[in-house]
PDB file of C-alpha atoms in Angstrom:
ATOM      1  CA  MET X   1       8.185 -22.835  34.021  1.00 55.00           C
ATOM      2  CA  GLU X   2       8.574 -26.621  34.220  1.00 79.00           C
ATOM      3  CA  ILE X   3       5.401 -28.565  33.394  1.00 85.00           C
ATOM      4  CA  GLY X   4       5.497 -30.356  36.774  1.00 86.00           C
ATOM      5  CA  THR X   5       5.669 -27.055  38.651  1.00 85.00           C
ATOM      6  CA  ARG X   6       2.756 -25.763  36.563  1.00 83.00           C
ATOM      7  CA  ILE X   7       0.662 -28.854  37.355  1.00 88.00           C
ATOM      8  CA  LEU X   8       1.357 -28.355  41.063  1.00 90.00           C
ATOM      9  CA  GLN X   9       0.374 -24.681  40.777  1.00 85.00           C
ATOM     10  CA  LEU X  10      -2.892 -25.474  38.965  1.00 86.00           C
ATOM     11  CA  ARG X  11      -3.729 -28.327  41.324  1.00 88.00           C
ATOM     12  CA  LYS X  12      -3.348 -26.057  44.378  1.00 90.00           C
ATOM     13  CA  GLN X  13      -5.404 -23.291  42.683  1.00 85.00           C
ATOM     14  CA  LYS X  14      -8.236 -25.713  41.918  1.00 87.00           C
ATOM     15  CA  GLY X  15      -8.096 -27.563  45.261  1.00 91.00           C
ATOM     16  CA  ILE X  16      -7.412 -30.887  43.562  1.00 91.00           C
ATOM     17  CA  THR X  17      -5.538 -33.743  45.238  1.00 92.00           C
ATOM     18  CA  GLN X  18      -2.812 -35.811  43.600  1.00 92.00           C
ATOM     19  CA  GLN X  19      -5.103 -38.825  43.990  1.00 92.00           C
ATOM     20  CA  GLN X  20      -7.949 -37.160  42.072  1.00 92.00           C
ATOM     21  CA  LEU X  21      -5.693 -36.089  39.206  1.00 91.00           C
ATOM     22  CA  ALA X  22      -4.073 -39.526  39.088  1.00 91.00           C
ATOM     23  CA  GLU X  23      -7.452 -41.253  38.892  1.00 91.00           C
ATOM     24  CA  TYR X  24      -8.565 -38.993  36.033  1.00 91.00           C
ATOM     25  CA  LEU X  25      -5.370 -39.695  34.085  1.00 90.00           C
ATOM     26  CA  SER X  26      -5.304 -43.421  34.996  1.00 91.00           C
ATOM     27  CA  VAL X  27      -1.835 -43.147  36.540  1.00 91.00           C
ATOM     28  CA  LEU X  28      -0.509 -43.762  40.072  1.00 92.00           C
ATOM     29  CA  PRO X  29      -0.549 -40.862  42.595  1.00 89.00           C
ATOM     30  CA  GLN X  30       3.215 -41.396  42.949  1.00 92.00           C
ATOM     31  CA  THR X  31       3.562 -40.571  39.253  1.00 91.00           C
ATOM     32  CA  VAL X  32       1.866 -37.204  39.741  1.00 91.00           C
ATOM     33  CA  SER X  33       4.057 -36.588  42.793  1.00 92.00           C
ATOM     34  CA  ARG X  34       7.174 -37.361  40.740  1.00 92.00           C
ATOM     35  CA  TRP X  35       6.115 -34.894  37.969  1.00 90.00           C
ATOM     36  CA  GLU X  36       5.569 -32.131  40.521  1.00 89.00           C
ATOM     37  CA  ALA X  37       8.953 -32.818  42.115  1.00 90.00           C
ATOM     38  CA  GLY X  38      10.676 -32.498  38.739  1.00 86.00           C
ATOM     39  CA  GLY X  39      11.485 -36.175  38.454  1.00 87.00           C
ATOM     40  CA  GLY X  40       9.762 -36.594  35.092  1.00 86.00           C
ATOM     41  CA  THR X  41       7.108 -35.196  32.779  1.00 87.00           C
ATOM     42  CA  PRO X  42       3.730 -36.492  31.590  1.00 89.00           C
ATOM     43  CA  ASP X  43       3.561 -38.409  28.353  1.00 87.00           C
ATOM     44  CA  VAL X  44       2.754 -36.027  25.510  1.00 86.00           C
ATOM     45  CA  MET X  45      -0.528 -37.870  24.912  1.00 87.00           C
ATOM     46  CA  LEU X  46      -1.646 -37.001  28.444  1.00 89.00           C
ATOM     47  CA  LEU X  47      -1.082 -33.251  28.153  1.00 87.00           C
ATOM     48  CA  PRO X  48      -4.431 -32.424  26.444  1.00 87.00           C
ATOM     49  CA  LYS X  49      -6.212 -34.412  29.186  1.00 89.00           C
ATOM     50  CA  VAL X  50      -4.316 -32.485  31.884  1.00 88.00           C
ATOM     51  CA  ALA X  51      -5.297 -29.173  30.259  1.00 86.00           C
ATOM     52  CA  THR X  52      -8.942 -30.270  29.981  1.00 88.00           C
ATOM     53  CA  PHE X  53      -9.011 -31.424  33.612  1.00 89.00           C
ATOM     54  CA  PHE X  54      -7.852 -28.020  34.859  1.00 85.00           C
ATOM     55  CA  GLY X  55      -9.987 -26.102  32.344  1.00 84.00           C
ATOM     56  CA  VAL X  56      -7.058 -24.321  30.687  1.00 79.00           C
ATOM     57  CA  THR X  57      -5.605 -24.105  27.188  1.00 77.00           C
ATOM     58  CA  MET X  58      -2.400 -25.867  26.273  1.00 78.00           C
ATOM     59  CA  ASP X  59      -0.675 -22.488  26.260  1.00 69.00           C
ATOM     60  CA  GLU X  60      -1.932 -21.802  29.759  1.00 73.00           C
ATOM     61  CA  LEU X  61      -0.886 -25.279  30.879  1.00 78.00           C
ATOM     62  CA  PHE X  62       2.678 -24.425  29.919  1.00 75.00           C
ATOM     63  CA  GLY X  63       2.424 -21.188  31.865  1.00 62.00           C
ATOM     64  CA  MET X  64       2.232 -18.904  28.862  1.00 57.00           C
ATOM     65  CA  HIS X  65       0.465 -15.637  29.635  1.00 59.00           C
ATOM     66  CA  ASP X  66      -1.927 -14.027  27.156  1.00 71.00           C
ATOM     67  CA  MET X  67       0.668 -11.541  25.900  1.00 79.00           C
ATOM     68  CA  GLU X  68       3.282 -14.254  25.471  1.00 77.00           C
ATOM     69  CA  ARG X  69       0.834 -16.428  23.563  1.00 77.00           C
ATOM     70  CA  ILE X  70      -0.161 -13.556  21.259  1.00 84.00           C
ATOM     71  CA  GLN X  71       3.483 -12.636  20.676  1.00 84.00           C
ATOM     72  CA  GLN X  72       4.203 -16.243  19.717  1.00 83.00           C
ATOM     73  CA  MET X  73       1.292 -16.219  17.260  1.00 85.00           C
ATOM     74  CA  VAL X  74       2.601 -13.020  15.673  1.00 87.00           C
ATOM     75  CA  LEU X  75       6.064 -14.551  15.465  1.00 87.00           C
ATOM     76  CA  ARG X  76       4.609 -17.676  13.837  1.00 85.00           C
ATOM     77  CA  TYR X  77       3.118 -15.545  11.046  1.00 87.00           C
ATOM     78  CA  SER X  78       6.470 -13.799  10.571  1.00 83.00           C
ATOM     79  CA  VAL X  79       7.970 -17.230   9.891  1.00 83.00           C
ATOM     80  CA  LEU X  80       5.182 -18.992   7.969  1.00 84.00           C
ATOM     81  CA  TRP X  81       3.747 -16.038   5.980  1.00 85.00           C
ATOM     82  CA  ASP X  82       0.471 -17.879   5.477  1.00 86.00           C
ATOM     83  CA  GLU X  83      -3.045 -16.429   5.538  1.00 89.00           C
ATOM     84  CA  LYS X  84      -4.299 -18.712   8.311  1.00 89.00           C
ATOM     85  CA  SER X  85      -1.506 -17.672  10.691  1.00 88.00           C
ATOM     86  CA  PHE X  86      -2.169 -14.011   9.923  1.00 91.00           C
ATOM     87  CA  GLU X  87      -5.905 -14.306  10.573  1.00 91.00           C
ATOM     88  CA  GLU X  88      -5.403 -16.241  13.812  1.00 87.00           C
ATOM     89  CA  ALA X  89      -2.804 -13.818  15.130  1.00 88.00           C
ATOM     90  CA  MET X  90      -4.858 -10.754  14.154  1.00 91.00           C
ATOM     91  CA  HIS X  91      -7.964 -12.232  15.783  1.00 89.00           C
ATOM     92  CA  GLU X  92      -6.097 -12.734  19.066  1.00 84.00           C
ATOM     93  CA  VAL X  93      -4.515  -9.276  18.929  1.00 89.00           C
ATOM     94  CA  GLU X  94      -7.832  -7.525  18.327  1.00 90.00           C
ATOM     95  CA  ALA X  95      -9.565  -9.567  21.038  1.00 85.00           C
ATOM     96  CA  GLY X  96      -6.739  -8.647  23.396  1.00 85.00           C
ATOM     97  CA  ILE X  97      -7.104  -4.958  22.565  1.00 89.00           C
ATOM     98  CA  LYS X  98     -10.836  -5.057  23.337  1.00 88.00           C
ATOM     99  CA  GLU X  99     -10.148  -6.799  26.628  1.00 81.00           C
ATOM    100  CA  ALA X 100      -7.409  -4.325  27.544  1.00 83.00           C
ATOM    101  CA  VAL X 101      -9.733  -1.399  26.793  1.00 89.00           C
ATOM    102  CA  ALA X 102     -12.451  -2.939  28.965  1.00 85.00           C
ATOM    103  CA  ASP X 103      -9.940  -3.514  31.780  1.00 80.00           C
ATOM    104  CA  LYS X 104      -8.449  -0.029  31.313  1.00 87.00           C
ATOM    105  CA  ALA X 105      -5.048  -1.692  30.916  1.00 83.00           C
ATOM    106  CA  GLU X 106      -3.435   1.105  28.925  1.00 89.00           C
ATOM    107  CA  GLU X 107       0.080  -0.323  28.741  1.00 85.00           C
ATOM    108  CA  LYS X 108      -1.205  -3.681  27.512  1.00 83.00           C
ATOM    109  CA  ARG X 109      -3.427  -1.958  24.934  1.00 89.00           C
ATOM    110  CA  GLN X 110      -0.414  -0.061  23.576  1.00 90.00           C
ATOM    111  CA  GLN X 111       1.694  -3.223  23.405  1.00 88.00           C
ATOM    112  CA  LEU X 112      -1.078  -4.984  21.498  1.00 89.00           C
ATOM    113  CA  LEU X 113      -1.475  -2.045  19.110  1.00 92.00           C
ATOM    114  CA  ALA X 114       2.258  -2.279  18.408  1.00 90.00           C
ATOM    115  CA  LEU X 115       1.812  -5.996  17.618  1.00 90.00           C
ATOM    116  CA  LYS X 116      -1.102  -5.172  15.310  1.00 92.00           C
ATOM    117  CA  MET X 117       1.045  -2.611  13.500  1.00 92.00           C
ATOM    118  CA  HIS X 118       3.825  -5.195  13.173  1.00 90.00           C
ATOM    119  CA  LEU X 119       1.400  -7.748  11.706  1.00 92.00           C
ATOM    120  CA  LEU X 120       0.071  -5.263   9.150  1.00 92.00           C
ATOM    121  CA  LEU X 121       3.580  -4.210   8.128  1.00 88.00           C
ATOM    122  CA  GLN X 122       4.611  -7.842   7.704  1.00 89.00           C
ATOM    123  CA  LYS X 123       1.475  -8.493   5.668  1.00 90.00           C
ATOM    124  CA  GLY X 124       2.229  -5.468   3.493  1.00 85.00           C
ATOM    125  CA  ARG X 125       5.800  -6.593   2.850  1.00 82.00           C
ATOM    126  CA  GLN X 126       4.632 -10.065   1.885  1.00 84.00           C
ATOM    127  CA  ALA X 127       1.971  -8.671  -0.445  1.00 83.00           C
ATOM    128  CA  LEU X 128       4.577  -6.403  -2.028  1.00 78.00           C
ATOM    129  CA  LYS X 129       6.917  -9.334  -2.614  1.00 81.00           C
ATOM    130  CA  GLU X 130       4.167 -11.345  -4.285  1.00 84.00           C
ATOM    131  CA  ALA X 131       3.078  -8.385  -6.427  1.00 83.00           C
ATOM    132  CA  ASP X 132       6.711  -7.787  -7.393  1.00 82.00           C
ATOM    133  CA  LYS X 133       7.040 -11.361  -8.658  1.00 86.00           C
ATOM    134  CA  ILE X 134       3.886 -10.966 -10.730  1.00 89.00           C
ATOM    135  CA  ALA X 135       5.210  -7.688 -12.162  1.00 85.00           C
ATOM    136  CA  ASP X 136       8.456  -9.385 -13.252  1.00 86.00           C
ATOM    137  CA  GLN X 137       6.460 -12.161 -14.899  1.00 89.00           C
ATOM    138  CA  LEU X 138       4.168  -9.746 -16.757  1.00 88.00           C
ATOM    139  CA  ILE X 139       7.034  -7.537 -17.895  1.00 84.00           C
ATOM    140  CA  GLU X 140       8.725 -10.572 -19.427  1.00 86.00           C
ATOM    141  CA  GLU X 141       5.514 -11.865 -21.020  1.00 87.00           C
ATOM    142  CA  THR X 142       4.465  -8.539 -22.587  1.00 85.00           C
ATOM    143  CA  GLU X 143       7.863  -7.258 -23.719  1.00 80.00           C
ATOM    144  CA  GLU X 144       7.960  -8.751 -27.188  1.00 70.00           C
ATOM    145  CA  ALA X 145       4.566  -7.597 -28.441  1.00 60.00           C
ATOM    146  CA  THR X 146       3.231  -4.047 -28.581  1.00 71.00           C
ATOM    147  CA  ASN X 147       1.169  -4.741 -25.487  1.00 79.00           C
ATOM    148  CA  PRO X 148      -0.226  -1.634 -23.730  1.00 77.00           C
ATOM    149  CA  LEU X 149       0.018  -3.541 -20.459  1.00 86.00           C
ATOM    150  CA  HIS X 150       3.827  -3.561 -20.661  1.00 83.00           C
ATOM    151  CA  LEU X 151       4.334   0.110 -19.818  1.00 82.00           C
ATOM    152  CA  ALA X 152       1.680   0.099 -17.083  1.00 84.00           C
ATOM    153  CA  VAL X 153       3.335  -2.872 -15.371  1.00 85.00           C
ATOM    154  CA  ARG X 154       6.799  -1.336 -15.697  1.00 83.00           C
ATOM    155  CA  LEU X 155       5.563   1.825 -14.026  1.00 82.00           C
ATOM    156  CA  GLN X 156       3.985  -0.243 -11.256  1.00 82.00           C
ATOM    157  CA  LYS X 157       7.214  -2.182 -10.842  1.00 81.00           C
ATOM    158  CA  MET X 158       9.033   1.126 -10.521  1.00 81.00           C
ATOM    159  CA  GLN X 159       6.635   2.103  -7.744  1.00 77.00           C
ATOM    160  CA  PHE X 160       7.303  -1.169  -5.903  1.00 77.00           C
ATOM    161  CA  ASP X 161      11.031  -0.583  -6.052  1.00 79.00           C
ATOM    162  CA  MET X 162      10.857   3.051  -4.990  1.00 77.00           C
ATOM    163  CA  GLN X 163       8.692   2.131  -2.005  1.00 72.00           C
ATOM    164  CA  ASN X 164      11.216  -0.562  -1.178  1.00 74.00           C
ATOM    165  CA  GLY X 165      14.157   1.804  -0.756  1.00 76.00           C
ATOM    166  CA  LYS X 166      15.460   1.670  -4.327  1.00 80.00           C
ATOM    167  CA  ALA X 167      14.399   5.148  -5.437  1.00 81.00           C
ATOM    168  CA  ALA X 168      17.891   6.495  -6.199  1.00 86.00           C
ATOM    169  CA  LYS X 169      18.887   3.349  -8.125  1.00 86.00           C
ATOM    170  CA  ARG X 170      15.705   3.296 -10.226  1.00 85.00           C
ATOM    171  CA  LEU X 171      16.039   7.016 -10.960  1.00 88.00           C
ATOM    172  CA  ARG X 172      19.602   6.510 -12.238  1.00 91.00           C
ATOM    173  CA  GLU X 173      18.543   3.542 -14.347  1.00 90.00           C
ATOM    174  CA  SER X 174      15.559   5.347 -15.864  1.00 90.00           C
ATOM    175  CA  ARG X 175      17.674   8.421 -16.662  1.00 92.00           C
ATOM    176  CA  LYS X 176      20.308   6.260 -18.355  1.00 94.00           C
ATOM    177  CA  ALA X 177      17.672   4.361 -20.351  1.00 92.00           C
ATOM    178  CA  PHE X 178      16.102   7.610 -21.577  1.00 93.00           C
ATOM    179  CA  GLU X 179      19.447   9.160 -22.500  1.00 92.00           C
ATOM    180  CA  GLU X 180      20.568   6.066 -24.407  1.00 94.00           C
ATOM    181  CA  HIS X 181      17.236   5.215 -26.084  1.00 93.00           C
ATOM    182  CA  PRO X 182      14.877   8.206 -25.999  1.00 93.00           C
ATOM    183  CA  ASP X 183      11.351   7.113 -26.868  1.00 91.00           C
ATOM    184  CA  MET X 184       7.912   7.534 -25.319  1.00 91.00           C
ATOM    185  CA  GLU X 185       8.308   4.540 -23.010  1.00 88.00           C
ATOM    186  CA  THR X 186      11.690   5.514 -21.557  1.00 91.00           C
ATOM    187  CA  LEU X 187      10.515   9.131 -21.361  1.00 92.00           C
ATOM    188  CA  GLN X 188       7.393   8.267 -19.337  1.00 90.00           C
ATOM    189  CA  ILE X 189       9.304   6.003 -16.964  1.00 90.00           C
ATOM    190  CA  TYR X 190      12.019   8.621 -16.403  1.00 91.00           C
ATOM    191  CA  PHE X 191       9.522  11.447 -15.895  1.00 90.00           C
ATOM    192  CA  TRP X 192       7.465   9.310 -13.530  1.00 87.00           C
ATOM    193  CA  ALA X 193      10.588   8.505 -11.478  1.00 88.00           C
ATOM    194  CA  LEU X 194      11.455  12.207 -11.289  1.00 89.00           C
ATOM    195  CA  GLU X 195       7.976  13.169 -10.147  1.00 86.00           C
ATOM    196  CA  GLU X 196       7.828  10.361  -7.579  1.00 83.00           C
ATOM    197  CA  SER X 197      11.146  11.653  -6.234  1.00 84.00           C
ATOM    198  CA  GLY X 198       9.723  15.168  -5.962  1.00 86.00           C
ATOM    199  CA  GLN X 199      11.983  16.522  -8.706  1.00 90.00           C
ATOM    200  CA  GLY X 200       9.468  18.637 -10.584  1.00 90.00           C
ATOM    201  CA  ALA X 201      12.142  21.181 -11.501  1.00 92.00           C
ATOM    202  CA  GLU X 202      14.143  18.483 -13.277  1.00 93.00           C
ATOM    203  CA  VAL X 203      11.007  17.444 -15.168  1.00 92.00           C
ATOM    204  CA  LEU X 204      10.599  21.001 -16.424  1.00 93.00           C
ATOM    205  CA  ARG X 205      14.259  21.195 -17.438  1.00 93.00           C
ATOM    206  CA  GLN X 206      13.659  18.291 -19.814  1.00 92.00           C
ATOM    207  CA  GLN X 207      11.798  20.712 -22.112  1.00 92.00           C
ATOM    208  CA  GLU X 208      15.208  21.430 -23.601  1.00 92.00           C
ATOM    209  CA  HIS X 209      15.916  17.784 -24.399  1.00 94.00           C
ATOM    210  CA  PRO X 210      15.820  17.270 -28.204  1.00 94.00           C
ATOM    211  CA  PHE X 211      13.390  14.355 -27.995  1.00 95.00           C
ATOM    212  CA  VAL X 212      11.011  16.244 -25.695  1.00 94.00           C
ATOM    213  CA  LYS X 213      11.153  19.291 -27.969  1.00 93.00           C
ATOM    214  CA  GLN X 214      10.293  17.096 -30.921  1.00 94.00           C
ATOM    215  CA  MET X 215       7.328  15.529 -29.091  1.00 93.00           C
ATOM    216  CA  LEU X 216       5.964  18.931 -28.045  1.00 93.00           C
ATOM    217  CA  LYS X 217       5.881  20.040 -31.667  1.00 92.00           C
ATOM    218  CA  GLY X 218       3.565  17.165 -32.508  1.00 91.00           C
ATOM    219  CA  THR X 219      -0.214  17.199 -32.750  1.00 91.00           C
ATOM    220  CA  ASP X 220      -0.934  13.676 -31.517  1.00 91.00           C
ATOM    221  CA  GLU X 221      -1.669  11.938 -28.215  1.00 91.00           C
ATOM    222  CA  ASN X 222       2.055  11.675 -27.463  1.00 92.00           C
ATOM    223  CA  ALA X 223       2.370  15.467 -27.512  1.00 93.00           C
ATOM    224  CA  LYS X 224      -0.639  15.754 -25.194  1.00 93.00           C
ATOM    225  CA  LEU X 225       0.878  13.228 -22.807  1.00 92.00           C
ATOM    226  CA  VAL X 226       4.226  15.046 -22.669  1.00 94.00           C
ATOM    227  CA  TRP X 227       2.461  18.331 -21.933  1.00 94.00           C
ATOM    228  CA  GLU X 228       0.515  16.685 -19.111  1.00 93.00           C
ATOM    229  CA  ILE X 229       3.710  15.310 -17.560  1.00 92.00           C
ATOM    230  CA  LEU X 230       5.260  18.775 -17.688  1.00 94.00           C
ATOM    231  CA  PHE X 231       2.192  20.330 -16.054  1.00 94.00           C
ATOM    232  CA  TYR X 232       2.412  17.848 -13.183  1.00 92.00           C
ATOM    233  CA  GLY X 233       6.071  18.781 -12.766  1.00 93.00           C
ATOM    234  CA  ALA X 234       5.103  22.463 -12.753  1.00 93.00           C
ATOM    235  CA  ALA X 235       2.450  21.759 -10.123  1.00 92.00           C
ATOM    236  CA  GLN X 236       5.095  20.168  -7.897  1.00 92.00           C
ATOM    237  CA  GLU X 237       7.218  23.283  -8.249  1.00 92.00           C
ATOM    238  CA  GLU X 238       4.201  25.586  -7.808  1.00 92.00           C
ATOM    239  CA  ASP X 239       5.187  27.196 -11.105  1.00 94.00           C
ATOM    240  CA  VAL X 240       2.147  29.337 -11.917  1.00 94.00           C
ATOM    241  CA  ALA X 241       3.964  30.996 -14.806  1.00 94.00           C
ATOM    242  CA  PHE X 242       4.343  27.673 -16.648  1.00 95.00           C
ATOM    243  CA  PHE X 243       0.570  27.068 -16.512  1.00 94.00           C
ATOM    244  CA  GLU X 244      -0.257  30.598 -17.609  1.00 93.00           C
ATOM    245  CA  GLU X 245       2.234  30.470 -20.466  1.00 94.00           C
ATOM    246  CA  HIS X 246       1.442  27.023 -21.877  1.00 94.00           C
ATOM    247  CA  PHE X 247      -2.095  26.021 -20.896  1.00 94.00           C
ATOM    248  CA  SER X 248      -3.775  27.597 -23.935  1.00 93.00           C
ATOM    249  CA  GLU X 249      -1.380  25.669 -26.206  1.00 93.00           C
ATOM    250  CA  TYR X 250      -2.304  22.426 -24.429  1.00 93.00           C
ATOM    251  CA  GLU X 251      -6.011  23.278 -24.569  1.00 92.00           C
ATOM    252  CA  ASN X 252      -5.882  23.904 -28.329  1.00 92.00           C
ATOM    253  CA  LEU X 253      -4.065  20.615 -28.863  1.00 92.00           C
ATOM    254  CA  THR X 254      -6.728  18.798 -26.829  1.00 90.00           C
ATOM    255  CA  LYS X 255      -9.547  20.411 -28.824  1.00 89.00           C
ATOM    256  CA  ASN X 256      -7.910  19.514 -32.143  1.00 89.00           C
ATOM    257  CA  LEU X 257      -7.463  15.906 -31.036  1.00 88.00           C
ATOM    258  CA  ALA X 258     -11.118  15.724 -29.945  1.00 83.00           C
ATOM    259  CA  ASN X 259     -12.284  17.156 -33.280  1.00 83.00           C
ATOM    260  CA  SER X 260     -10.080  14.723 -35.148  1.00 81.00           C
ATOM    261  CA  LYS X 261     -11.573  11.765 -33.277  1.00 71.00           C
ATOM    262  CA  LYS X 262     -15.076  13.066 -33.920  1.00 57.00           C
ATOM    263  CA  SER X 263     -14.463  13.361 -37.625  1.00 49.00           C
ATOM    264  CA  VAL X 264     -13.217   9.760 -37.748  1.00 48.00           C
ATOM    265  CA  ASN X 265     -15.718   7.904 -35.550  1.00 47.00           C
ATOM    266  CA  GLY X 266     -18.254  10.470 -34.429  1.00 44.00           C
ATOM    267  CA  GLU X 267     -16.860  10.537 -30.900  1.00 47.00           C
ATOM    268  CA  GLY X 268     -14.552  12.924 -29.141  1.00 47.00           C
ATOM    269  CA  GLU X 269     -14.686  15.293 -26.213  1.00 52.00           C
ATOM    270  CA  SER X 270     -12.453  18.292 -25.663  1.00 53.00           C
ATOM    271  CA  ASN X 271     -11.639  17.923 -21.984  1.00 71.00           C
ATOM    272  CA  CYS X 272      -8.781  19.462 -20.019  1.00 85.00           C
ATOM    273  CA  LEU X 273     -10.353  18.720 -16.635  1.00 88.00           C
ATOM    274  CA  GLN X 274      -7.352  17.239 -14.843  1.00 89.00           C
ATOM    275  CA  ILE X 275      -4.852  19.887 -15.902  1.00 92.00           C
ATOM    276  CA  ARG X 276      -7.307  22.761 -15.506  1.00 92.00           C
ATOM    277  CA  PHE X 277      -8.085  21.487 -12.001  1.00 91.00           C
ATOM    278  CA  LEU X 278      -4.343  21.369 -11.206  1.00 91.00           C
ATOM    279  CA  MET X 279      -4.091  24.980 -12.368  1.00 93.00           C
ATOM    280  CA  ALA X 280      -7.050  26.018 -10.205  1.00 92.00           C
ATOM    281  CA  CYS X 281      -5.496  24.356  -7.149  1.00 92.00           C
ATOM    282  CA  LEU X 282      -2.248  26.171  -7.815  1.00 92.00           C
ATOM    283  CA  PHE X 283      -4.052  29.496  -8.181  1.00 93.00           C
ATOM    284  CA  LYS X 284      -5.756  28.850  -4.845  1.00 92.00           C
ATOM    285  CA  GLU X 285      -2.425  28.084  -3.161  1.00 91.00           C
ATOM    286  CA  GLU X 286      -1.081  31.382  -4.473  1.00 91.00           C
ATOM    287  CA  GLY X 287      -4.117  33.313  -3.225  1.00 92.00           C
ATOM    288  CA  MET X 288      -5.372  34.056  -6.746  1.00 93.00           C
ATOM    289  CA  GLN X 289      -9.034  33.491  -5.855  1.00 92.00           C
ATOM    290  CA  GLU X 290     -10.483  35.558  -8.707  1.00 93.00           C
ATOM    291  CA  LYS X 291      -8.832  33.236 -11.213  1.00 92.00           C
ATOM    292  CA  VAL X 292     -10.115  30.222  -9.279  1.00 91.00           C
ATOM    293  CA  GLU X 293     -13.695  31.510  -9.418  1.00 93.00           C
ATOM    294  CA  ALA X 294     -13.333  32.124 -13.153  1.00 92.00           C
ATOM    295  CA  LEU X 295     -12.278  28.498 -13.671  1.00 91.00           C
ATOM    296  CA  LYS X 296     -15.003  26.856 -11.566  1.00 91.00           C
ATOM    297  CA  PRO X 297     -17.836  27.027 -14.163  1.00 91.00           C
ATOM    298  CA  VAL X 298     -15.554  25.561 -16.834  1.00 90.00           C
ATOM    299  CA  LEU X 299     -14.416  22.798 -14.494  1.00 89.00           C
ATOM    300  CA  LEU X 300     -17.979  21.897 -13.551  1.00 89.00           C
ATOM    301  CA  ARG X 301     -18.970  21.821 -17.217  1.00 88.00           C
ATOM    302  CA  GLU X 302     -16.041  19.568 -18.107  1.00 86.00           C
ATOM    303  CA  ALA X 303     -16.859  17.282 -15.163  1.00 86.00           C
ATOM    304  CA  GLU X 304     -20.243  16.576 -16.784  1.00 86.00           C
ATOM    305  CA  VAL X 305     -18.614  14.039 -19.110  1.00 80.00           C
ATOM    306  CA  LEU X 306     -17.901  11.893 -16.032  1.00 78.00           C
ATOM    307  CA  LYS X 307     -21.543  11.563 -14.970  1.00 78.00           C
ATOM    308  CA  SER X 308     -21.688   7.972 -16.155  1.00 74.00           C
ATOM    309  CA  ARG X 309     -18.883   7.239 -13.641  1.00 73.00           C
ATOM    310  CA  GLU X 310     -20.773   8.456 -10.601  1.00 77.00           C
ATOM    311  CA  MET X 311     -18.082   8.098  -7.932  1.00 77.00           C
ATOM    312  CA  LEU X 312     -15.435   9.876 -10.013  1.00 76.00           C
ATOM    313  CA  TYR X 313     -17.900  12.579 -11.032  1.00 77.00           C
ATOM    314  CA  ASN X 314     -18.951  13.221  -7.429  1.00 81.00           C
ATOM    315  CA  HIS X 315     -15.321  13.313  -6.348  1.00 78.00           C
ATOM    316  CA  TYR X 316     -14.429  15.977  -8.897  1.00 78.00           C
ATOM    317  CA  VAL X 317     -17.543  18.062  -8.212  1.00 81.00           C
ATOM    318  CA  ASP X 318     -16.813  18.010  -4.462  1.00 83.00           C
ATOM    319  CA  GLN X 319     -13.194  19.013  -5.091  1.00 85.00           C
ATOM    320  CA  ILE X 320     -14.164  21.797  -7.493  1.00 85.00           C
ATOM    321  CA  GLN X 321     -16.800  23.246  -5.178  1.00 84.00           C
ATOM    322  CA  ALA X 322     -14.268  23.210  -2.327  1.00 85.00           C
ATOM    323  CA  LEU X 323     -11.840  25.427  -4.274  1.00 83.00           C
TER     324      LEU X 323
END
């Protein structure tokens, strides 16, 4: 809508004469008449005064409806990607939703909900991009030294990529890296990629890999970690037999490690809580309730070590009691 046509429309709605508007703006009535006839437009410096005179926003002065204005604000965030634009657009969307609910304008409410979803998705993509850049920086900075942060960041980077449609590529790369340079880092990354892709069966097949076999023969934390990865793969495949066959071996390893730590520094807890809980959940899925009930007292006892971490302790106790 042309600005002159909009001024004419607002003037008629408000019952204002051309003379009155002209006096307020300090222009001739003929000037207002010319604007309304399409023979020119007000100077840009006059537009805020015109909007104030009619009691409308600048958006409304230009004939932009609420939905159009909100859509433009959402579009602005999609271009600028700044926090202020996001907050302003989200504020308008949520205010519009409340108004639509009050007016029982169902179609408008749905359109605004779709805009809110779009905003949140855009925000998520932007956050993911920023986190991805940080991950690349940290991977580079921690690669040279034996920094425990390096593996954690690489795994997080893998998660970013897999969520961003690169699951197949990252799985191929992690498999190749493990096959060419089998060590605990490439093993964990490859196993994690398999599990994230829902390939628990392939995780279990890696028991036959020479490096994995060698790790499982060990009596250190690496052996414990490899067992835990295999148990998670078995849980994905609902392989009860794997748990029943190997859990006692894992439990003995855990006890020996705890005793070893205690003998060195006086600390050490034998705790198989996570894997035992996985086993109990699997038993429940298979309708093996007697075995679940037999595990509950042990699980609750093992959960006691988490009492100093109240939220985690309460979470586990709730989950165990719900079995």
